[in-house]
Coordinates of C-alpha atoms in Angstrom, one line a residue:
M1 CA -8.4 275.0 274.5
D2 CA -7.2 275.4 270.9
K3 CA -4.3 273.5 269.4
E4 CA -1.9 276.5 269.6
S5 CA -2.5 276.9 273.3
Q6 CA -2.1 273.2 273.8
N7 CA 1.3 273.3 272.1
C8 CA 2.4 276.3 274.2
L9 CA 1.5 274.4 277.4
E10 CA 3.4 271.3 276.3
H11 CA 6.5 273.4 275.3
F12 CA 6.3 275.3 278.7
A13 CA 6.2 272.0 280.6
A14 CA 9.2 270.7 278.7
L15 CA 11.2 273.8 279.4
K16 CA 10.4 273.7 283.1
S17 CA 11.5 270.1 283.3
K18 CA 14.7 270.9 281.4
Y19 CA 15.6 273.9 283.6
Q20 CA 14.4 272.4 286.9
A21 CA 11.4 274.7 287.4
T22 CA 8.6 272.2 287.8
Q23 CA 7.8 273.6 291.3
Y24 CA 6.6 276.8 289.7
Q25 CA 2.8 276.6 289.6
D26 CA 2.0 279.1 286.9
S27 CA 1.5 276.9 283.8
L28 CA -0.6 279.2 281.6
P29 CA 1.0 281.7 279.2
P30 CA 1.5 284.5 279.2
S31 CA 4.0 283.8 281.9
L32 CA 7.3 285.5 282.9
L33 CA 9.0 282.2 283.5
Y34 CA 7.9 280.9 280.0
L35 CA 9.5 284.1 278.5
I36 CA 12.7 283.6 280.4
L37 CA 13.0 279.9 279.6
R38 CA 12.3 280.5 275.9
K39 CA 15.0 283.1 275.7
I40 CA 17.6 280.8 277.4
D41 CA 16.7 277.9 275.1
L42 CA 17.3 280.2 272.1
G43 CA 20.7 281.2 273.5
I44 CA 19.7 284.7 274.4
E45 CA 21.5 286.2 277.4
L46 CA 19.2 287.1 280.4
L47 CA 18.8 290.7 281.6
D48 CA 19.5 291.7 285.2
L49 CA 15.7 292.2 285.9
E50 CA 15.0 288.7 284.6
S51 CA 17.8 287.1 286.7
N52 CA 16.6 289.0 289.8
W53 CA 13.0 287.9 289.3
L54 CA 14.1 284.2 289.2
G55 CA 15.9 284.8 292.5
E56 CA 12.9 286.5 294.1
S57 CA 10.7 283.6 292.9
Q58 CA 13.0 281.1 294.7
L59 CA 14.0 279.4 291.4
E60 CA 17.7 279.1 292.4
E61 CA 17.9 275.6 290.8
T62 CA 16.6 277.0 287.6
L63 CA 19.2 279.8 287.8
E64 CA 21.9 277.1 288.3
A65 CA 20.6 275.0 285.4
I66 CA 20.6 278.1 283.2
K67 CA 24.2 278.9 284.2
Q68 CA 25.3 275.3 283.4
E69 CA 23.5 275.4 280.0
Q70 CA 25.2 278.7 279.1
Q71 CA 28.6 277.3 280.1
H72 CA 27.9 274.2 278.1
K73 CA 27.0 276.3 275.0
V74 CA 30.2 278.3 275.4
Q75 CA 32.2 275.2 275.6
E76 CA 30.4 273.7 272.6
F77 CA 31.1 276.9 270.7
R78 CA 34.8 276.6 271.5
N79 CA 34.8 272.9 270.5
L80 CA 33.2 273.7 267.2
E81 CA 35.7 276.5 266.6
L82 CA 38.7 274.2 267.5
E83 CA 37.3 271.4 265.3
F84 CA 36.9 273.8 262.4
S85 CA 40.5 274.9 262.8
K86 CA 41.8 271.3 262.8
L87 CA 39.8 270.5 259.7
K88 CA 41.1 273.6 257.9
S89 CA 44.7 272.5 258.8
K90 CA 44.1 268.9 257.7
Y91 CA 42.4 269.9 254.4
K92 CA 44.8 272.7 253.5
A93 CA 42.4 275.6 254.0
T94 CA 44.2 277.6 256.7
N95 CA 44.2 280.7 254.5
Y96 CA 40.4 280.9 254.6
N97 CA 39.7 283.2 257.6
V98 CA 35.9 283.5 257.5
S99 CA 34.1 282.5 260.7
W100 CA 32.8 278.9 260.8
Q101 CA 29.3 280.2 261.7
S102 CA 28.9 282.0 258.3
T103 CA 30.6 279.7 255.8
H104 CA 29.9 276.5 253.9
L105 CA 33.4 275.4 254.5
Y106 CA 32.8 273.7 257.9
F107 CA 30.1 271.6 256.5
I108 CA 32.1 270.6 253.4
L109 CA 35.2 269.7 255.5
L110 CA 33.1 267.7 257.9
K111 CA 31.5 265.9 255.0
L112 CA 35.0 265.0 253.7
E113 CA 36.1 263.9 257.1
S114 CA 33.1 261.5 257.4
G115 CA 34.0 259.9 254.1
N116 CA 31.1 261.4 252.1
L117 CA 31.6 262.6 248.5
L118 CA 31.1 266.3 247.6
T119 CA 28.4 267.4 245.2
D120 CA 29.2 269.3 242.1
L121 CA 27.9 272.5 243.7
E122 CA 30.2 272.0 246.7
V123 CA 33.2 271.4 244.4
Q124 CA 32.4 274.5 242.4
W125 CA 32.2 276.5 245.7
L126 CA 35.7 275.4 246.6
R127 CA 37.0 276.5 243.2
R128 CA 35.3 279.9 243.4
T129 CA 36.7 280.4 246.9
G130 CA 40.2 279.7 245.7
L131 CA 40.6 276.6 247.9
Y132 CA 42.4 274.6 245.2
E133 CA 44.4 272.4 247.5
T134 CA 41.3 271.6 249.5
N135 CA 39.5 270.7 246.2
Q136 CA 42.5 268.5 245.2
I137 CA 42.3 266.6 248.5
A138 CA 38.5 266.3 247.9
Q139 CA 39.2 264.7 244.5
E140 CA 41.7 262.3 246.1
V141 CA 39.1 261.4 248.8
K142 CA 36.6 260.8 246.0
R143 CA 39.1 258.5 244.2
F144 CA 40.0 256.8 247.4
T145 CA 36.3 256.1 248.1
Q146 CA 35.7 254.8 244.6
L147 CA 38.8 252.5 244.9
K148 CA 37.6 251.2 248.3
S149 CA 34.3 250.3 246.7
K150 CA 35.9 248.7 243.6
Y151 CA 38.4 246.6 245.7
K152 CA 35.9 245.6 248.5
A153 CA 37.4 247.8 251.2
S154 CA 34.5 250.1 252.0
Q155 CA 34.5 248.9 255.7
Y156 CA 37.8 250.7 256.2
Q157 CA 36.8 254.0 257.8
D158 CA 39.7 256.3 257.1
S159 CA 39.2 258.2 253.8
Y160 CA 42.1 260.6 253.9
P161 CA 44.5 260.4 251.0
D162 CA 47.6 259.8 253.2
S163 CA 46.1 256.4 254.3
F164 CA 48.3 253.4 253.7
L165 CA 45.3 251.6 252.2
Y166 CA 45.0 254.3 249.5
Q167 CA 48.6 253.6 248.4
I168 CA 47.8 249.9 248.2
L169 CA 44.6 250.4 246.3
K170 CA 46.4 252.7 243.7
K171 CA 48.9 249.9 243.1
L172 CA 46.1 247.4 242.6
E173 CA 44.5 249.8 240.2
L174 CA 47.7 249.8 238.2
T175 CA 48.0 246.0 238.6
E176 CA 51.3 246.6 240.3
R177 CA 52.7 243.9 242.6
L178 CA 52.2 244.4 246.4
S179 CA 55.1 243.9 248.8
D180 CA 54.8 241.3 251.5
S181 CA 54.3 244.0 254.1
E182 CA 51.4 245.5 252.1
Y183 CA 49.8 242.2 251.6
N184 CA 50.1 241.3 255.3
W185 CA 48.6 244.8 256.2
L186 CA 45.5 243.9 254.3
L187 CA 45.2 240.6 256.2
N188 CA 45.8 242.2 259.5
N189 CA 43.1 244.8 258.8
Q190 CA 40.6 242.1 257.9
L191 CA 40.5 243.3 254.2
L192 CA 40.3 239.7 253.0
E193 CA 38.4 240.4 249.8
T194 CA 40.9 243.0 248.8
A195 CA 43.7 240.6 249.4
E196 CA 41.9 238.0 247.3
I197 CA 41.6 240.5 244.4
F198 CA 45.4 241.0 244.6
Q199 CA 45.9 237.2 244.5
Q200 CA 43.7 237.0 241.4
Q201 CA 45.7 239.8 239.7
E202 CA 48.9 237.8 240.5
S203 CA 47.5 234.7 239.0
V204 CA 46.5 236.6 235.8
K205 CA 50.0 238.1 235.6
E206 CA 51.7 234.7 236.1
T207 CA 49.7 233.3 233.2
H208 CA 50.5 236.4 231.1
F209 CA 54.3 236.1 232.0
A210 CA 54.2 232.4 230.8
Q211 CA 52.5 233.4 227.5
L212 CA 55.1 236.2 226.9
R213 CA 58.0 233.8 227.6
D214 CA 56.6 231.4 225.1
K215 CA 55.8 234.2 222.5
Y216 CA 59.3 235.8 222.7
Q217 CA 61.3 232.6 223.0
A218 CA 62.5 233.2 226.6
N219 CA 61.5 229.9 228.2
K220 CA 65.1 229.0 228.9
H221 CA 65.1 231.7 231.7
L222 CA 64.8 229.9 235.0
D223 CA 63.4 232.7 237.2
L224 CA 59.6 232.4 236.7
S225 CA 58.6 234.8 239.5
L226 CA 56.9 238.1 238.8
W227 CA 59.8 239.8 240.4
S228 CA 62.1 238.7 237.6
P229 CA 63.5 241.6 235.4
L230 CA 62.4 239.5 232.4
Y231 CA 58.7 240.2 233.0
P232 CA 58.8 244.0 232.5
I233 CA 61.2 243.6 229.6
L234 CA 58.8 241.2 227.8
Q235 CA 55.9 243.6 228.7
N236 CA 57.8 246.4 227.0
I237 CA 58.3 244.3 223.9
D238 CA 54.7 243.4 223.8
A239 CA 53.6 247.0 224.3
K240 CA 55.7 247.9 221.2
D241 CA 58.2 249.9 223.2
N242 CA 61.9 249.9 222.0
L243 CA 64.3 248.2 224.4
S244 CA 66.9 250.3 226.2
E245 CA 70.6 249.6 226.1
L246 CA 70.4 248.3 229.7
E247 CA 67.6 245.9 228.8
I248 CA 69.5 244.5 225.8
S249 CA 72.6 244.1 227.9
W250 CA 70.6 242.2 230.6
L251 CA 69.1 239.9 227.9
E252 CA 72.6 239.2 226.5
Q253 CA 73.9 238.3 229.9
Q254 CA 71.0 235.8 230.3
G255 CA 71.7 234.3 226.9
L256 CA 68.3 235.3 225.6
N257 CA 69.6 236.3 222.1
E258 CA 66.5 235.0 220.3
T259 CA 64.4 237.4 222.4
I260 CA 66.7 240.3 221.4
I261 CA 66.4 239.3 217.7
I262 CA 62.6 239.2 217.9
A263 CA 62.5 242.6 219.7
Q264 CA 64.8 244.2 217.2
E265 CA 62.9 242.9 214.2
L266 CA 59.6 244.2 215.7
E267 CA 61.3 247.6 216.3
Q268 CA 62.5 247.7 212.8
T269 CA 59.1 246.7 211.4
R270 CA 57.5 249.6 213.4
E271 CA 60.1 252.0 212.2
F272 CA 59.7 250.8 208.6
A273 CA 55.9 251.4 208.8
A274 CA 56.4 254.9 210.1
L275 CA 59.0 255.7 207.4
R276 CA 56.7 254.5 204.7
V277 CA 54.0 256.9 206.0
K278 CA 56.5 259.7 206.3
Y279 CA 57.9 259.3 202.8
K280 CA 54.6 258.5 201.0
A281 CA 55.3 254.8 200.3
T282 CA 52.3 253.2 202.0
E283 CA 51.3 251.4 198.8
Y284 CA 54.5 249.4 199.0
Q285 CA 53.4 246.0 200.3
D286 CA 56.6 244.4 201.6
S287 CA 56.7 245.4 205.3
S288 CA 59.7 243.4 206.2
P289 CA 62.7 245.3 207.5
K290 CA 64.8 243.1 205.3
S291 CA 63.5 245.1 202.3
H292 CA 65.9 247.3 200.4
L293 CA 63.4 250.1 200.7
Y294 CA 63.8 250.1 204.5
K295 CA 67.5 250.7 204.1
I296 CA 66.9 253.5 201.6
L297 CA 64.3 255.2 203.9
K298 CA 66.5 254.8 207.0
R299 CA 69.5 256.4 205.2
L300 CA 67.3 259.2 203.9
D301 CA 65.9 259.9 207.4
L302 CA 69.3 259.9 209.0
S303 CA 71.1 262.0 206.5
S304 CA 70.6 264.7 203.8
N305 CA 72.8 263.1 201.2
Q306 CA 71.7 262.6 197.7
L307 CA 70.3 259.2 196.6
G308 CA 72.7 256.9 194.9
E309 CA 72.1 255.7 191.4
Q310 CA 71.3 252.1 192.6
D311 CA 68.7 253.4 195.0
I312 CA 67.1 255.7 192.4
N313 CA 66.8 252.8 189.9
F314 CA 65.2 250.6 192.7
L315 CA 62.6 253.3 193.4
K316 CA 61.9 254.1 189.8
K317 CA 61.2 250.4 189.0
R318 CA 58.7 250.3 191.8
K319 CA 57.2 253.6 190.8
L320 CA 58.2 255.2 194.1
T321 CA 59.0 258.5 192.5
K322 CA 57.6 260.5 195.4
I323 CA 60.5 259.3 197.6
I324 CA 62.9 260.5 194.9
E325 CA 61.2 263.9 194.9
I326 CA 61.3 264.2 198.7
A327 CA 65.0 263.1 198.8
N328 CA 65.9 265.6 196.2
E329 CA 64.1 268.4 197.9
K330 CA 65.8 267.4 201.2
Y331 CA 69.2 267.4 199.6
A332 CA 68.6 270.7 197.8
N333 CA 67.5 272.3 201.2
T334 CA 70.7 271.0 202.8
L335 CA 72.8 272.6 200.1
K336 CA 70.9 275.9 200.6
L337 CA 71.7 275.7 204.3
N338 CA 75.3 275.0 203.6
I339 CA 75.4 278.0 201.3
E340 CA 73.8 280.3 203.9
S341 CA 76.4 279.2 206.4
G342 CA 79.2 280.3 204.1
E343 CA 80.1 277.0 202.4
T344 CA 80.7 276.8 198.7
L345 CA 79.4 274.2 196.2
N346 CA 81.8 271.6 194.8
E347 CA 81.8 270.4 191.2
L348 CA 79.7 267.3 192.0
E349 CA 77.1 269.3 193.8
I350 CA 76.9 271.9 191.0
E351 CA 76.5 269.0 188.5
W352 CA 73.7 267.5 190.6
L353 CA 71.9 270.8 190.8
K354 CA 72.1 271.3 187.0
N355 CA 70.8 267.8 186.3
N356 CA 67.9 268.3 188.7
G357 CA 66.9 271.8 187.4
R358 CA 68.0 273.7 190.5
E359 CA 69.9 276.5 188.8
D360 CA 68.3 278.8 191.4
I361 CA 70.5 277.3 194.1
I362 CA 73.6 277.6 191.9
I363 CA 72.8 281.3 191.4
L364 CA 72.3 281.7 195.1
A365 CA 75.6 280.0 195.8
Q366 CA 77.4 282.2 193.3
Q367 CA 75.9 285.4 194.8
K368 CA 76.8 284.4 198.3
H369 CA 80.3 283.3 197.3
F370 CA 80.7 286.5 195.2
A371 CA 79.9 288.6 198.2
I372 CA 82.5 286.7 200.3
L373 CA 85.1 286.9 197.5
K374 CA 84.5 290.6 196.9
K375 CA 85.2 291.3 200.6
K376 CA 88.3 289.1 200.5
Y377 CA 89.7 290.8 197.4
G378 CA 88.7 294.3 198.4
L379 CA 86.0 295.0 195.7
I380 CA 83.7 297.4 197.5
E381 CA 81.8 298.8 194.6
P382 CA 78.1 297.7 195.1
S383 CA 77.2 297.7 191.4
L384 CA 80.2 295.5 190.4
P385 CA 78.9 292.9 187.9
L386 CA 79.1 289.2 188.7
E387 CA 81.0 288.4 185.5
P388 CA 83.8 288.4 184.8
F389 CA 85.0 289.1 188.3
Y390 CA 83.4 286.1 189.9
A391 CA 85.0 283.7 187.5
I392 CA 88.3 285.4 188.0
M393 CA 88.2 285.2 191.8
V394 CA 87.0 281.6 191.7
K395 CA 90.0 280.7 189.5
L396 CA 92.3 282.6 192.0
E397 CA 90.8 280.6 194.9
K398 CA 91.6 277.4 193.0
K399 CA 95.2 278.6 192.3
E400 CA 94.4 278.5 188.5
R401 CA 96.1 280.9 186.1
L402 CA 94.1 283.7 184.6
D403 CA 93.9 284.7 180.9
P404 CA 96.6 287.5 180.7
K405 CA 94.7 289.2 177.8
L406 CA 91.6 289.4 180.0
V407 CA 93.5 290.9 182.9
L408 CA 95.2 293.4 180.7
Q409 CA 91.9 294.4 179.1
L410 CA 90.3 295.0 182.5
M411 CA 93.2 297.1 183.6
E412 CA 93.1 299.1 180.4
E413 CA 89.3 299.7 180.9
K414 CA 90.1 300.8 184.5
L415 CA 88.0 297.9 185.8
L416 CA 90.9 296.4 187.6
S417 CA 93.7 298.2 189.4
P418 CA 97.3 297.1 188.9
D419 CA 97.8 297.4 192.6
G420 CA 94.5 295.7 193.7
K421 CA 94.2 292.4 195.5
I422 CA 93.1 290.6 192.3
A423 CA 96.0 291.8 190.3
L424 CA 98.4 290.9 193.1
A425 CA 97.0 287.4 193.3
Y426 CA 97.3 287.1 189.6
Y427 CA 100.9 288.2 189.6
R428 CA 101.7 285.8 192.4
L429 CA 100.2 282.8 190.5
E430 CA 102.2 283.8 187.4
A431 CA 105.4 284.1 189.5
E432 CA 104.9 280.7 191.0
F433 CA 104.1 279.2 187.6
Y434 CA 107.3 280.5 185.9
E435 CA 109.4 279.6 188.9
Q436 CA 108.1 276.1 188.8
E437 CA 108.7 275.9 185.1
F438 CA 112.3 277.0 185.6
H439 CA 112.8 274.1 188.1
R440 CA 110.9 271.7 185.9
T441 CA 112.6 272.5 182.5
G442 CA 115.8 274.3 183.5
N443 CA 114.9 277.2 181.1
K444 CA 116.8 280.1 182.8
W445 CA 114.8 282.7 180.8
D446 CA 111.9 281.8 183.2
I447 CA 114.0 283.4 186.0
P448 CA 113.6 287.1 184.9
T449 CA 110.0 286.5 184.0
A450 CA 109.1 285.0 187.4
S451 CA 111.2 287.7 189.1
S452 CA 109.2 290.4 187.3
Y453 CA 105.9 288.9 188.4
W454 CA 107.2 288.6 192.0
R455 CA 107.9 292.3 191.9
K456 CA 104.4 293.1 190.6
A457 CA 103.0 290.9 193.3
D458 CA 104.7 293.3 195.8
E459 CA 107.0 290.5 197.0
P460 CA 110.5 291.8 195.9
E461 CA 112.1 289.5 198.5
Q462 CA 111.0 286.5 196.5
A463 CA 112.5 288.1 193.3
L464 CA 115.8 288.7 195.1
K465 CA 115.9 285.1 196.4
L466 CA 115.2 283.8 192.9
T467 CA 117.9 286.0 191.2
N468 CA 120.6 285.4 193.8
L469 CA 122.7 283.5 191.2
D470 CA 126.3 283.2 190.1
L471 CA 125.9 284.8 186.7
N472 CA 129.4 283.6 185.7
Q473 CA 127.7 280.2 185.2
I474 CA 125.5 281.7 182.5
K475 CA 127.0 282.2 179.1
E476 CA 124.2 284.2 177.4
S477 CA 124.9 287.9 177.9
K478 CA 121.3 289.0 177.2
L479 CA 120.0 286.6 179.8
K480 CA 122.6 287.8 182.4
S481 CA 121.5 291.4 181.6
A482 CA 117.8 290.6 182.0
I483 CA 118.4 288.9 185.4
S484 CA 120.5 291.8 186.5
V485 CA 117.8 294.3 185.5
T486 CA 115.0 292.5 187.3
R487 CA 117.3 292.0 190.4
G488 CA 118.2 295.7 190.4
A489 CA 114.5 296.6 190.1
A490 CA 113.8 294.4 193.2
F491 CA 116.5 296.2 195.1
R492 CA 114.9 299.5 194.0
D493 CA 111.5 298.2 195.3
K494 CA 113.3 297.7 198.7
D495 CA 114.7 301.3 198.5
N496 CA 118.2 299.8 198.3
L497 CA 119.2 302.2 195.5
A498 CA 123.0 301.5 195.8
D499 CA 122.6 297.8 195.0
A500 CA 120.0 298.6 192.4
E501 CA 122.5 300.9 190.6
I502 CA 125.2 298.2 190.7
C503 CA 122.9 295.7 189.1
A504 CA 121.8 298.3 186.4
K505 CA 125.4 299.0 185.5
K506 CA 126.3 295.3 185.3
A507 CA 123.3 294.8 183.0
M508 CA 124.7 297.6 180.7
E509 CA 128.0 295.7 180.6
Y510 CA 126.4 292.4 179.8
H511 CA 124.2 293.9 177.1
P512 CA 125.0 297.5 176.2
D513 CA 122.4 297.7 173.4
S514 CA 119.4 296.8 175.6
H515 CA 117.3 299.8 176.7
Q516 CA 116.1 298.1 180.0
P517 CA 119.2 298.8 182.1
Y518 CA 119.1 302.5 181.1
T519 CA 115.4 302.7 181.9
L520 CA 116.2 301.3 185.4
M521 CA 119.0 303.8 185.9
G522 CA 116.6 306.6 184.9
A523 CA 114.1 305.4 187.6
I524 CA 116.9 305.2 190.2
C525 CA 118.0 308.8 189.5
Y526 CA 114.4 310.0 189.8
D527 CA 114.2 308.1 193.2
K528 CA 117.3 310.1 194.2
S529 CA 115.6 313.3 193.1
D530 CA 118.3 313.8 190.4
Y531 CA 115.8 314.4 187.7
P532 CA 118.1 315.8 185.0
K533 CA 120.4 312.8 185.3
G534 CA 117.4 310.6 185.2
D535 CA 116.3 312.2 182.0
Y536 CA 119.7 311.5 180.6
W537 CA 119.4 307.8 181.2
Y538 CA 115.8 307.8 179.9
E539 CA 117.1 309.4 176.7
Q540 CA 119.8 306.7 176.4
A541 CA 117.1 304.1 176.7
I542 CA 115.1 305.8 173.9
N543 CA 118.3 305.8 171.8
R544 CA 118.5 302.0 172.3
G545 CA 114.9 301.3 171.2
A546 CA 112.6 302.2 174.1
K547 CA 109.4 304.0 173.0
P548 CA 109.0 307.5 174.4
E549 CA 105.5 306.7 175.6
D550 CA 106.9 303.7 177.5
I551 CA 109.5 305.9 179.1
D552 CA 106.8 308.4 180.1
D553 CA 104.8 305.5 181.6
D554 CA 107.8 304.6 183.6
R555 CA 108.1 308.2 184.9
K556 CA 104.4 307.9 185.9
R557 CA 105.1 304.7 187.8
V558 CA 108.1 306.2 189.5
I559 CA 106.1 309.2 190.7
R560 CA 103.0 307.2 191.6
S561 CA 105.1 304.8 193.7
T562 CA 107.0 307.6 195.5
K563 CA 105.9 307.4 199.2
D564 CA 107.2 310.8 200.2
E565 CA 104.5 313.3 199.2
N566 CA 106.9 316.2 199.0
K567 CA 109.2 314.3 196.6
R568 CA 106.1 313.3 194.5
H569 CA 105.1 317.0 194.3
E570 CA 108.7 318.0 193.5
A571 CA 109.0 315.4 190.6
A572 CA 105.6 316.4 189.2
D573 CA 106.5 320.0 189.4
Y574 CA 109.8 319.4 187.6
L575 CA 108.1 317.6 184.7
L576 CA 105.4 320.3 184.3
R577 CA 108.0 323.0 184.1
K578 CA 110.0 320.9 181.6
D579 CA 107.0 320.3 179.3
A580 CA 103.5 321.2 180.6
V581 CA 101.8 319.6 177.5
R582 CA 103.7 316.4 177.4
Y583 CA 103.5 315.9 181.1
A584 CA 100.1 317.2 181.7
W585 CA 99.2 314.0 183.6
A586 CA 101.6 315.1 186.3
K587 CA 99.1 317.7 187.5
S588 CA 97.1 315.0 189.2
Y589 CA 100.1 314.2 191.4
L590 CA 100.0 317.7 192.8
K591 CA 96.8 316.6 194.5
K592 CA 96.2 314.0 197.1
P593 CA 95.7 310.7 195.2
Q594 CA 92.4 308.8 195.4
D595 CA 92.5 305.0 196.2
N596 CA 91.2 302.5 193.8
S597 CA 90.5 299.3 195.7
R598 CA 90.2 296.9 192.7

């Protein structure tokens, strides 16, 4: 008999024994029973013919054994399925719905459950499959296993990361102190070597604590236990960490002022070293925070102010000019930012910029400030030159008086409108100046001058307030006439023509030879649309020395200031009919006037 046949006979005999069919005499394949038993052993379900044949062959016990085997396999199948479900739940893989029979996951989870480490290929499979939580647990299991090996706790069977032992071992890894309950848990679970490692760690820390107390002059503190708040504070100091306010407060309460001083000196030394690197001063040898350089660098780091003269001299003597350059650039950038945010430069800042060759920032400041002032003073023309308008507006902002000749020149050149905001500000300053001069010196001739400027500044109320005087107290007739004229003109500005006329006539009484009261009366009559009578008074003014061209200018001002468009057209039409050549300028008032914003 060949070897293959021998193997078949032995296999057949084993199957007959397993399925209680030893009474069956046929022992030589081919055999129907051998076929049936092999199918059953392979988990293949029998056909009806095969079951019937077993019954007919009086192999009832075999049938029962086959039935029990099939039930056992069904139960085992269910057990495997249930175990797989529990493992998936435990290891966060419930979203993975592939059957346990056709996946690597069952094997991998069981491997983790038994405390074995995964291979790199298995880890890669978890990642590819998207089982990131499972992989994370696997990494924790790996770390737990490594810690058990390192801290002599491998005999402990549970390797799942929620184990109490894992929490203990992680604390040991960080050399953190175990609580009494954690230490007793190690003893109760016969992890004596692990407990011994903890005791060794404690001994090392106690020695370290003693060294730190000595190093940082804290030996007066009586609590020597590792639970003392002093230990972590000293560890922080030794680790070059800055102390918190709470830590400093605790040290003060314990009377450990020497420790505070040492910690602060170390902190300042570290800060000084970092500042020397930041500000290119590493060649400076003195590393003590008591150095004047430390104070300079700290001020420089905390603020953007310019260096003082003493600091500059200190740096120059030690050839630390790079710090000066950095400080100057930092200050210049601060001034730039201030300018961008709408601030203006003061005199000291401008002087500093000039001395340090930063005229570019001065120009930038002027351009930005010019744009702001143009908007404030209503100068909307884009091509308006910086000078002289910027200088004029800066003076106005400072409440400084302008050069009257310059203002007059700009008005004559049509670069400045008599009614614009710049002119009004100029008139206001002049009015305030002459009013102050009157109060300072008592010179009453400053009253009509100030009043005239108040009127030009479009503030006739101020002129009326200033000229509200008892003229009987003034002896000089010319002065009384001048005050009456300017007061009457202010009333006229307020459209109070009755009081304006009273003032004009009083002025004539005070000084009959002055042309000004008559000019005022001419304007009042034009305001009343009584143009012939106005011409009469204008002629009387000319007879008393007024220039014809000045009278014509007054007519222009009257017509220009007339608010009623119909009356303005009426006056212009009257003058053109009277003398179209002499009053040719009146044609422009027959049209709608254009606004000049300057």
